[in-house]
XYZ file of C-alpha atoms in Angstrom:
323
model
C 68.866 -29.444 -30.396
C 69.219 -30.720 -33.969
C 71.070 -33.699 -35.266
C 74.032 -32.742 -37.369
C 73.730 -33.916 -40.975
C 76.974 -35.107 -42.597
C 78.067 -37.151 -45.506
C 79.767 -40.527 -45.007
C 80.867 -39.833 -41.366
C 84.234 -41.424 -42.285
C 85.958 -39.725 -39.384
C 83.392 -41.177 -36.980
C 83.868 -44.647 -38.488
C 87.643 -44.381 -38.093
C 87.232 -43.285 -34.501
C 84.919 -46.173 -33.793
C 87.363 -48.568 -35.331
C 90.215 -47.222 -33.213
C 88.131 -47.604 -30.073
C 87.273 -51.168 -30.947
C 90.910 -51.953 -31.527
C 91.855 -50.643 -28.151
C 88.798 -52.209 -26.512
C 86.182 -50.251 -24.611
C 87.053 -52.133 -21.441
C 90.634 -50.934 -21.752
C 89.633 -47.279 -21.666
C 89.313 -45.652 -18.249
C 85.806 -44.376 -17.446
C 86.411 -40.642 -17.460
C 88.334 -40.808 -20.780
C 85.529 -42.901 -22.268
C 82.875 -40.512 -20.954
C 84.549 -37.439 -22.407
C 84.963 -39.186 -25.783
C 81.344 -40.101 -25.698
C 80.269 -36.575 -24.808
C 82.326 -35.055 -27.653
C 80.810 -37.527 -30.171
C 77.319 -36.891 -28.828
C 77.668 -33.097 -29.081
C 78.992 -33.474 -32.624
C 75.913 -35.457 -33.666
C 73.518 -33.429 -31.493
C 75.148 -29.991 -30.973
C 74.041 -27.940 -28.031
C 74.308 -24.845 -30.317
C 75.212 -24.070 -33.934
C 78.904 -23.865 -34.487
C 78.968 -20.084 -34.839
C 77.163 -19.831 -31.438
C 79.521 -22.318 -29.774
C 82.917 -20.915 -30.756
C 84.677 -18.541 -28.352
C 86.076 -15.122 -29.178
C 86.751 -11.853 -27.353
C 83.948 -10.199 -29.243
C 81.288 -12.803 -28.377
C 82.424 -13.835 -24.884
C 83.719 -10.553 -23.397
C 82.087 -7.758 -25.404
C 78.687 -9.449 -25.696
C 78.946 -11.303 -22.383
C 78.181 -14.745 -23.883
C 80.297 -16.575 -21.384
C 78.599 -19.959 -21.991
C 80.824 -20.223 -25.104
C 83.722 -21.040 -22.709
C 81.823 -24.260 -21.875
C 80.612 -25.001 -25.362
C 83.633 -24.369 -27.503
C 85.971 -27.206 -26.320
C 83.224 -29.761 -26.849
C 82.127 -28.870 -30.375
C 83.995 -29.581 -33.612
C 83.880 -28.213 -37.127
C 83.393 -31.615 -38.866
C 83.989 -35.356 -38.297
C 87.683 -35.145 -39.307
C 88.285 -32.406 -36.730
C 86.532 -34.600 -34.191
C 88.456 -37.690 -35.152
C 91.911 -36.200 -34.929
C 91.174 -34.612 -31.569
C 89.566 -37.644 -29.989
C 92.202 -40.103 -31.340
C 94.857 -37.933 -29.694
C 92.787 -37.607 -26.471
C 92.363 -41.390 -26.316
C 95.999 -42.100 -25.624
C 96.579 -39.133 -23.438
C 93.507 -39.974 -21.415
C 94.592 -43.615 -20.901
C 97.948 -42.579 -19.601
C 96.976 -39.604 -17.482
C 93.809 -41.021 -15.957
C 95.557 -44.155 -14.854
C 98.278 -42.086 -13.266
C 96.176 -39.380 -11.574
C 92.968 -41.287 -10.841
C 89.530 -40.744 -12.370
C 88.319 -38.131 -9.964
C 91.365 -35.861 -10.300
C 91.517 -36.372 -14.013
C 87.883 -35.273 -14.426
C 88.606 -32.262 -12.294
C 91.693 -31.553 -14.336
C 89.803 -31.701 -17.618
C 87.141 -29.336 -16.369
C 89.656 -26.761 -15.162
C 91.829 -27.096 -18.311
C 88.806 -26.691 -20.600
C 87.637 -23.557 -18.904
C 91.056 -22.050 -18.341
C 92.276 -22.697 -21.876
C 89.362 -20.540 -23.114
C 90.108 -17.769 -20.623
C 93.756 -17.730 -21.543
C 92.732 -17.679 -25.233
C 90.603 -14.573 -24.614
C 93.442 -12.901 -22.666
C 95.983 -13.530 -25.359
C 93.715 -12.414 -28.201
C 92.725 -9.254 -26.244
C 96.454 -8.518 -25.601
C 97.193 -8.935 -29.320
C 94.331 -6.624 -30.207
C 95.707 -3.974 -27.842
C 99.303 -4.292 -29.025
C 98.562 -4.362 -32.726
C 95.347 -2.309 -32.815
C 93.940 -4.999 -35.036
C 90.377 -5.924 -34.167
C 90.587 -9.187 -36.144
C 92.265 -10.832 -33.104
C 89.221 -10.070 -30.991
C 86.880 -11.438 -33.641
C 88.729 -14.730 -34.253
C 86.410 -17.488 -33.086
C 87.901 -20.828 -31.959
C 86.232 -24.210 -31.435
C 87.534 -27.685 -30.625
C 89.375 -29.737 -28.002
C 92.883 -29.167 -29.332
C 93.778 -26.418 -26.799
C 93.052 -28.840 -23.980
C 95.068 -31.504 -25.793
C 98.116 -29.243 -25.817
C 97.714 -28.721 -22.075
C 97.533 -32.450 -21.615
C 100.592 -32.883 -23.774
C 102.586 -30.632 -21.539
C 101.439 -32.468 -18.475
C 102.144 -35.870 -19.937
C 105.678 -34.857 -20.949
C 106.244 -33.453 -17.463
C 105.424 -36.841 -15.953
C 107.531 -38.683 -18.458
C 110.690 -36.585 -19.051
C 113.725 -37.588 -21.026
C 111.842 -39.393 -23.779
C 111.731 -38.559 -27.443
C 108.720 -37.664 -29.569
C 108.862 -37.951 -33.355
C 107.466 -34.708 -34.915
C 107.130 -34.934 -38.685
C 109.659 -37.785 -38.517
C 112.187 -35.719 -36.584
C 113.184 -36.816 -33.027
C 112.409 -34.069 -30.503
C 112.948 -34.162 -26.835
C 109.663 -34.470 -24.870
C 110.586 -31.352 -23.106
C 110.227 -29.320 -26.270
C 107.725 -31.446 -28.209
C 104.721 -29.258 -27.540
C 106.514 -26.175 -28.781
C 107.757 -28.002 -31.878
C 104.244 -29.217 -32.677
C 102.823 -25.744 -32.090
C 105.140 -24.186 -34.715
C 104.903 -27.072 -37.212
C 101.051 -27.255 -37.074
C 100.887 -23.540 -37.614
C 103.238 -23.714 -40.605
C 101.664 -26.769 -42.293
C 98.058 -25.869 -41.346
C 97.796 -22.067 -41.200
C 93.953 -22.250 -40.819
C 94.321 -23.716 -37.329
C 94.185 -21.517 -34.226
C 97.759 -20.767 -33.222
C 96.588 -18.805 -30.165
C 94.259 -21.639 -29.128
C 97.075 -24.141 -29.143
C 99.450 -21.634 -27.446
C 96.860 -21.127 -24.741
C 96.798 -24.866 -24.038
C 100.584 -24.936 -23.648
C 100.457 -21.982 -21.220
C 97.741 -23.681 -19.147
C 99.826 -26.861 -19.054
C 102.859 -24.854 -17.839
C 100.710 -23.157 -15.218
C 99.988 -26.598 -13.819
C 103.411 -28.188 -14.099
C 105.623 -25.124 -13.335
C 103.157 -22.622 -11.886
C 100.668 -22.374 -9.070
C 97.686 -23.994 -10.768
C 98.082 -27.461 -9.235
C 98.363 -26.009 -5.713
C 95.396 -23.821 -6.251
C 93.323 -26.731 -7.624
C 94.185 -28.942 -4.615
C 93.295 -26.226 -2.178
C 90.000 -25.478 -3.888
C 88.979 -29.110 -4.193
C 90.306 -30.212 -0.825
C 91.686 -33.315 -2.424
C 93.820 -35.732 -0.421
C 95.793 -38.736 -1.587
C 93.083 -41.069 -0.175
C 90.551 -39.416 -2.429
C 92.090 -40.624 -5.571
C 94.947 -38.248 -6.223
C 98.536 -39.308 -6.041
C 101.688 -37.585 -7.195
C 103.299 -40.990 -7.778
C 102.625 -43.270 -10.755
C 99.894 -45.768 -10.170
C 100.783 -49.402 -10.080
C 98.646 -50.267 -13.068
C 100.971 -52.230 -15.400
C 99.564 -55.525 -14.202
C 95.911 -54.610 -14.076
C 93.113 -55.188 -16.570
C 95.379 -55.655 -19.550
C 96.277 -52.021 -20.013
C 98.562 -49.349 -18.671
C 98.707 -45.582 -18.832
C 101.588 -45.480 -21.230
C 101.551 -44.370 -24.848
C 99.716 -41.173 -23.935
C 102.148 -38.857 -25.606
C 100.515 -39.244 -28.948
C 99.260 -36.097 -30.580
C 99.292 -37.557 -34.044
C 102.949 -37.082 -34.759
C 104.606 -39.580 -32.403
C 106.279 -42.599 -33.893
C 108.489 -45.327 -32.493
C 112.214 -45.033 -32.995
C 113.787 -47.170 -35.695
C 114.432 -50.706 -34.449
C 111.604 -50.529 -31.887
C 110.444 -54.010 -30.837
C 108.221 -55.396 -28.183
C 107.733 -58.880 -26.777
C 104.090 -59.179 -25.623
C 104.546 -62.775 -24.575
C 107.196 -61.970 -21.994
C 106.193 -62.947 -18.460
C 107.001 -59.438 -17.125
C 107.585 -55.973 -18.528
C 110.437 -54.738 -16.446
C 112.755 -54.292 -19.427
C 110.318 -52.294 -21.602
C 109.676 -48.619 -21.789
C 106.260 -47.306 -20.686
C 105.054 -47.004 -24.279
C 106.157 -50.552 -25.002
C 104.393 -51.716 -21.871
C 101.052 -50.313 -23.022
C 101.322 -51.879 -26.409
C 102.301 -55.288 -24.908
C 99.522 -55.066 -22.296
C 96.844 -54.246 -24.854
C 97.966 -57.060 -27.121
C 97.963 -59.503 -24.192
C 94.471 -58.416 -23.221
C 93.238 -58.973 -26.799
C 94.935 -62.351 -26.867
C 93.244 -63.319 -23.615
C 89.899 -62.662 -25.304
C 90.751 -65.115 -28.096
C 91.805 -62.482 -30.567
C 95.377 -63.635 -31.317
C 95.021 -63.007 -34.987
C 94.061 -59.359 -34.736
C 96.562 -56.994 -36.263
C 98.279 -54.367 -34.192
C 96.560 -51.050 -33.931
C 97.560 -48.690 -36.745
C 99.943 -45.846 -36.172
C 98.663 -42.733 -34.489
C 96.505 -40.462 -36.679
C 97.731 -37.282 -38.309
C 97.833 -34.165 -36.062
C 94.690 -32.729 -34.657
C 95.839 -29.444 -36.080
C 95.181 -30.828 -39.551
C 93.861 -28.228 -42.054
C 90.497 -29.636 -42.944
C 89.912 -27.079 -45.640
C 92.747 -28.557 -47.634
C 90.831 -30.961 -49.860
C 93.935 -32.566 -51.394
C 95.335 -33.539 -47.934
C 91.937 -34.718 -46.758
C 91.652 -37.020 -49.788
C 95.157 -38.328 -49.212
C 94.281 -39.161 -45.586
C 91.043 -40.732 -46.624
C 92.678 -42.978 -49.191
C 95.445 -43.998 -46.742
C 92.902 -45.029 -44.060
C 90.791 -46.926 -46.613
C 93.852 -48.864 -47.750
C 94.517 -49.862 -44.130
C 91.006 -51.205 -43.796
C 91.331 -53.042 -47.087
C 94.558 -54.688 -45.906
């Protein structure tokens, strides 16, 4: 196992800054552990990138099935890692607090494995339909497929809201599909099939038999940490599970305000409740002068090969630190 050598590690620094702004004690344990594992495997990869990515050729033809385990946890570079983990941070806070740590860990394990299997199935189907072997040789790596599955799940639990995709309001019901198309259009180097596979896995859970199968296999009961009802967490530990719909595109609607000093949060939306709770937690620790956390990062489908866009993102983040 060899430590990965990089340049400035700016993506890692930005991720660390975002974690500090939220507060490590405000991040549920499973979410924090998965974040730590992804960072560790970026710095100390279990295998070289070309031996960790998953494809029909490598996994099915050559029977290298361990790639299904390695591919979601390895990233091409620190920007790829940053965008994925910044998105996962908010989704993890929301979903882990709703489902419980044990079920959320189980969910992540199943989603990670199943997203890879669905990816192989879709790529093999495309190969058969088009007689184009390039589909079978396309090798994918990264956590974004799992993030799309979590996005579907998050929107299922919080229907009726609006997500801002590239500044356009989109119903949460269709947000995943809108992001899938827009990411593919704006960043053609990303894995369309990988993201689509995540959406399909999410739908298998929310509208298909996957949740029932998982419950039967695990033998989970409500007393063991799983509940189909939202957890009563808005008054605990200074954080809630809201705000988890962020995939990098979400923004508040115009005129959005919060009142973190209010004695209760009954009149706020769930996203507003998270922001208010985190700010109150920071204030309780004597950090009243800290600025609000910056807006969510650009999409995890960002085309990292586009040097012009990478430089633009880098300069924008540096300006935020300077301010």
